[in-house]
Short mmCIF file of N, CA and C in Angstrom, two decimals:
data_model
loop_
_atom_site.label_atom_id
_atom_site.label_comp_id
_atom_site.label_asym_id
_atom_site.label_seq_id
_atom_site.Cartn_x
_atom_site.Cartn_y
_atom_site.Cartn_z
N MET A 1 102.11 100.61 102.71
CA MET A 1 102.09 101.86 103.43
C MET A 1 102.17 103.06 102.49
N GLU A 2 102.05 102.81 101.21
CA GLU A 2 102.04 103.88 100.22
C GLU A 2 100.98 104.93 100.57
N LYS A 3 99.88 104.50 101.11
CA LYS A 3 98.78 105.39 101.48
C LYS A 3 99.24 106.48 102.45
N LEU A 4 100.23 106.18 103.29
CA LEU A 4 100.67 107.14 104.30
C LEU A 4 101.93 107.90 103.90
N LYS A 5 102.37 107.73 102.68
CA LYS A 5 103.62 108.32 102.21
C LYS A 5 103.72 109.82 102.49
N ASP A 6 102.68 110.57 102.17
CA ASP A 6 102.70 112.02 102.38
C ASP A 6 101.82 112.46 103.54
N ALA A 7 101.40 111.52 104.36
CA ALA A 7 100.50 111.83 105.47
C ALA A 7 101.28 112.27 106.70
N THR A 8 100.60 113.01 107.55
CA THR A 8 101.15 113.49 108.82
C THR A 8 100.42 112.79 109.96
N PHE A 9 101.18 112.30 110.93
CA PHE A 9 100.58 111.67 112.11
C PHE A 9 99.80 112.72 112.89
N VAL A 10 98.56 112.37 113.30
CA VAL A 10 97.72 113.28 114.10
C VAL A 10 97.63 112.79 115.53
N LYS A 11 97.16 111.54 115.72
CA LYS A 11 97.03 111.03 117.09
C LYS A 11 96.77 109.53 117.10
N ARG A 12 97.02 108.96 118.28
CA ARG A 12 96.65 107.58 118.54
C ARG A 12 95.21 107.58 119.04
N LEU A 13 94.41 106.63 118.58
CA LEU A 13 93.00 106.55 118.96
C LEU A 13 92.82 105.57 120.11
N SER A 14 91.98 105.92 121.04
CA SER A 14 91.64 105.05 122.16
C SER A 14 90.16 104.74 122.06
N PHE A 15 89.82 103.50 121.77
CA PHE A 15 88.40 103.17 121.67
C PHE A 15 88.08 101.75 122.08
N GLY A 16 88.82 101.20 123.01
CA GLY A 16 88.46 99.90 123.56
C GLY A 16 89.66 98.98 123.73
N THR A 17 89.53 98.05 124.66
CA THR A 17 90.57 97.08 124.91
C THR A 17 90.75 96.17 123.71
N GLY A 18 91.97 96.01 123.26
CA GLY A 18 92.26 95.13 122.13
C GLY A 18 91.98 95.75 120.78
N LEU A 19 91.53 97.02 120.77
CA LEU A 19 91.30 97.74 119.53
C LEU A 19 92.37 98.81 119.39
N TYR A 20 92.88 98.99 118.18
CA TYR A 20 93.98 99.91 117.97
C TYR A 20 93.70 100.80 116.77
N GLY A 21 94.20 102.02 116.83
CA GLY A 21 94.01 102.91 115.71
C GLY A 21 94.90 104.13 115.78
N PHE A 22 95.18 104.66 114.61
CA PHE A 22 95.93 105.90 114.47
C PHE A 22 95.20 106.78 113.47
N GLU A 23 95.26 108.08 113.69
CA GLU A 23 94.72 109.03 112.73
C GLU A 23 95.88 109.77 112.08
N PHE A 24 95.84 109.86 110.77
CA PHE A 24 96.80 110.61 109.98
C PHE A 24 96.02 111.65 109.19
N SER A 25 96.71 112.61 108.60
CA SER A 25 96.07 113.60 107.75
C SER A 25 96.87 113.71 106.46
N SER A 26 96.15 113.79 105.35
CA SER A 26 96.78 113.96 104.05
C SER A 26 95.88 114.85 103.20
N GLY A 27 96.42 115.95 102.74
CA GLY A 27 95.62 116.88 101.95
C GLY A 27 94.44 117.44 102.72
N GLY A 28 94.57 117.57 104.03
CA GLY A 28 93.50 118.11 104.85
C GLY A 28 92.39 117.12 105.19
N MET A 29 92.54 115.88 104.76
CA MET A 29 91.54 114.86 105.04
C MET A 29 92.13 113.79 105.94
N PRO A 30 91.31 113.22 106.84
CA PRO A 30 91.83 112.19 107.74
C PRO A 30 91.98 110.84 107.05
N ILE A 31 92.95 110.08 107.51
CA ILE A 31 93.12 108.68 107.15
C ILE A 31 93.25 107.94 108.47
N TYR A 32 92.41 106.94 108.67
CA TYR A 32 92.46 106.15 109.89
C TYR A 32 93.03 104.78 109.59
N VAL A 33 93.91 104.30 110.45
CA VAL A 33 94.44 102.93 110.37
C VAL A 33 93.92 102.22 111.61
N LEU A 34 93.16 101.13 111.40
CA LEU A 34 92.46 100.47 112.50
C LEU A 34 92.68 98.96 112.45
N TRP A 35 92.80 98.32 113.62
CA TRP A 35 92.90 96.87 113.71
C TRP A 35 92.57 96.41 115.12
N SER A 36 92.49 95.10 115.29
CA SER A 36 92.10 94.52 116.58
C SER A 36 92.94 93.28 116.86
N ASN A 37 93.01 92.90 118.14
CA ASN A 37 93.68 91.65 118.51
C ASN A 37 92.92 90.43 118.01
N LYS A 38 91.60 90.55 117.93
CA LYS A 38 90.75 89.44 117.49
C LYS A 38 89.63 90.00 116.63
N ASP A 39 88.96 89.14 115.88
CA ASP A 39 87.85 89.59 115.04
C ASP A 39 86.79 90.26 115.91
N THR A 40 86.48 91.50 115.59
CA THR A 40 85.57 92.29 116.40
C THR A 40 84.73 93.20 115.52
N ASN A 41 83.44 93.29 115.80
CA ASN A 41 82.59 94.26 115.12
C ASN A 41 82.55 95.52 115.97
N VAL A 42 82.76 96.68 115.33
CA VAL A 42 82.74 97.95 116.05
C VAL A 42 81.98 98.98 115.23
N ASP A 43 81.41 99.95 115.92
CA ASP A 43 80.86 101.15 115.28
C ASP A 43 81.91 102.23 115.46
N PHE A 44 82.48 102.70 114.36
CA PHE A 44 83.53 103.72 114.40
C PHE A 44 82.89 105.07 114.08
N ILE A 45 83.04 106.03 114.96
CA ILE A 45 82.43 107.35 114.79
C ILE A 45 83.32 108.20 113.89
N VAL A 46 82.70 108.79 112.86
CA VAL A 46 83.43 109.67 111.94
C VAL A 46 82.75 111.03 111.92
N ASP A 47 83.36 111.98 111.27
CA ASP A 47 82.79 113.32 111.10
C ASP A 47 81.38 113.21 110.52
N ALA A 48 80.43 113.88 111.13
CA ALA A 48 79.03 113.77 110.72
C ALA A 48 78.79 114.22 109.28
N SER A 49 79.73 115.00 108.71
CA SER A 49 79.55 115.46 107.33
C SER A 49 79.97 114.40 106.31
N PHE A 50 80.62 113.34 106.74
CA PHE A 50 81.02 112.29 105.81
C PHE A 50 79.80 111.47 105.41
N LYS A 51 79.62 111.25 104.13
CA LYS A 51 78.50 110.46 103.63
C LYS A 51 78.92 109.03 103.31
N THR A 52 80.14 108.90 102.80
CA THR A 52 80.67 107.60 102.39
C THR A 52 82.14 107.53 102.74
N VAL A 53 82.62 106.36 103.15
CA VAL A 53 84.04 106.18 103.41
C VAL A 53 84.59 105.07 102.51
N ARG A 54 85.87 105.14 102.28
CA ARG A 54 86.59 104.12 101.51
C ARG A 54 87.36 103.28 102.51
N ILE A 55 87.19 101.97 102.44
CA ILE A 55 87.88 101.05 103.33
C ILE A 55 88.80 100.17 102.49
N ALA A 56 90.09 100.21 102.80
CA ALA A 56 91.07 99.41 102.06
C ALA A 56 91.79 98.48 103.03
N ASN A 57 91.82 97.21 102.69
CA ASN A 57 92.57 96.22 103.46
C ASN A 57 94.02 96.24 103.00
N ILE A 58 94.94 95.95 103.91
CA ILE A 58 96.32 95.85 103.48
C ILE A 58 96.50 94.58 102.65
N VAL A 59 97.50 94.57 101.82
CA VAL A 59 97.81 93.40 101.00
C VAL A 59 98.45 92.35 101.90
N THR A 60 97.84 91.15 101.94
CA THR A 60 98.34 90.09 102.82
C THR A 60 98.68 88.80 102.09
N GLU A 61 98.41 88.74 100.78
CA GLU A 61 98.63 87.50 100.05
C GLU A 61 99.74 87.66 99.02
N LEU A 62 100.56 86.63 98.89
CA LEU A 62 101.61 86.64 97.88
C LEU A 62 100.99 86.80 96.50
N GLY A 63 101.60 87.61 95.68
CA GLY A 63 101.11 87.81 94.33
C GLY A 63 100.02 88.86 94.22
N GLN A 64 99.48 89.31 95.34
CA GLN A 64 98.46 90.35 95.33
C GLN A 64 99.16 91.70 95.35
N SER A 65 98.85 92.55 94.38
CA SER A 65 99.53 93.84 94.33
C SER A 65 98.61 95.00 94.72
N ASN A 66 97.32 94.79 94.64
CA ASN A 66 96.37 95.85 94.99
C ASN A 66 95.52 95.41 96.18
N PRO A 67 95.24 96.35 97.08
CA PRO A 67 94.41 96.00 98.24
C PRO A 67 92.96 95.81 97.85
N LYS A 68 92.23 95.07 98.66
CA LYS A 68 90.78 94.97 98.50
C LYS A 68 90.18 96.26 99.04
N VAL A 69 89.34 96.89 98.22
CA VAL A 69 88.79 98.19 98.56
C VAL A 69 87.28 98.16 98.42
N LYS A 70 86.58 98.84 99.34
CA LYS A 70 85.13 98.95 99.21
C LYS A 70 84.70 100.31 99.74
N ALA A 71 83.56 100.77 99.24
CA ALA A 71 82.95 102.00 99.75
C ALA A 71 81.83 101.59 100.70
N GLN A 72 81.66 102.36 101.75
CA GLN A 72 80.62 102.04 102.72
C GLN A 72 79.94 103.33 103.17
N ALA A 73 78.63 103.30 103.23
CA ALA A 73 77.85 104.46 103.65
C ALA A 73 78.04 104.72 105.14
N VAL A 74 78.04 105.99 105.50
CA VAL A 74 78.07 106.41 106.90
C VAL A 74 76.62 106.59 107.33
N ARG A 75 76.27 106.00 108.46
CA ARG A 75 74.90 106.10 108.98
C ARG A 75 74.93 106.74 110.36
N LYS A 76 74.29 107.89 110.45
CA LYS A 76 74.21 108.63 111.72
C LYS A 76 75.59 108.88 112.32
N GLY A 77 76.55 109.22 111.47
CA GLY A 77 77.90 109.55 111.92
C GLY A 77 78.75 108.36 112.31
N LYS A 78 78.30 107.14 111.95
CA LYS A 78 79.04 105.93 112.32
C LYS A 78 79.23 105.03 111.11
N VAL A 79 80.31 104.26 111.16
CA VAL A 79 80.60 103.24 110.16
C VAL A 79 80.72 101.92 110.90
N GLU A 80 79.98 100.92 110.46
CA GLU A 80 80.06 99.60 111.07
C GLU A 80 81.23 98.85 110.42
N LEU A 81 82.16 98.40 111.25
CA LEU A 81 83.37 97.74 110.75
C LEU A 81 83.57 96.39 111.41
N LYS A 82 84.20 95.48 110.69
CA LYS A 82 84.70 94.25 111.29
C LYS A 82 86.21 94.38 111.28
N LEU A 83 86.79 94.50 112.46
CA LEU A 83 88.24 94.63 112.58
C LEU A 83 88.87 93.28 112.86
N THR A 84 90.04 93.07 112.29
CA THR A 84 90.83 91.87 112.52
C THR A 84 92.26 92.28 112.85
N SER A 85 93.15 91.32 112.92
CA SER A 85 94.56 91.64 113.19
C SER A 85 95.24 92.28 111.98
N ASN A 86 94.60 92.26 110.82
CA ASN A 86 95.14 92.94 109.63
C ASN A 86 94.58 94.35 109.56
N PRO A 87 95.43 95.36 109.61
CA PRO A 87 94.95 96.75 109.59
C PRO A 87 94.14 97.09 108.34
N ILE A 88 93.18 98.01 108.54
CA ILE A 88 92.46 98.58 107.42
C ILE A 88 92.73 100.08 107.39
N PHE A 89 92.60 100.67 106.22
CA PHE A 89 92.69 102.11 106.05
C PHE A 89 91.28 102.62 105.78
N LEU A 90 90.85 103.62 106.49
CA LEU A 90 89.53 104.19 106.32
C LEU A 90 89.71 105.68 106.05
N GLU A 91 89.06 106.16 104.97
CA GLU A 91 89.14 107.59 104.66
C GLU A 91 87.83 108.03 104.00
N PRO A 92 87.46 109.31 104.15
CA PRO A 92 86.21 109.79 103.57
C PRO A 92 86.30 109.84 102.05
N LEU A 93 85.18 109.52 101.40
CA LEU A 93 85.07 109.69 99.95
C LEU A 93 84.41 111.01 99.62
N LEU A 94 83.38 111.36 100.35
CA LEU A 94 82.65 112.60 100.10
C LEU A 94 82.52 113.36 101.42
N LYS A 95 82.66 114.64 101.35
CA LYS A 95 82.49 115.45 102.55
C LYS A 95 81.55 116.57 102.26
#
């Protein structure tokens, strides 16, 4: 939860049964925490000015100290995600 250390809670997100999310803000930029009850593919709508987002998985394995991180392009204001019961952190890379 280091990612949210200096972040401010903004709101709880409502986007489907069994899907969960919160929006935080840090340094004027949003940070989204998203997860699901079961493995689910979703299109998550982001600010249309975002070109790329950073997706970080929480650390879930013993001995792992850094999260798995990837950059993903935003297409038509949406990011295609696979959500699981393990939360992910999503934040813009470029605005």
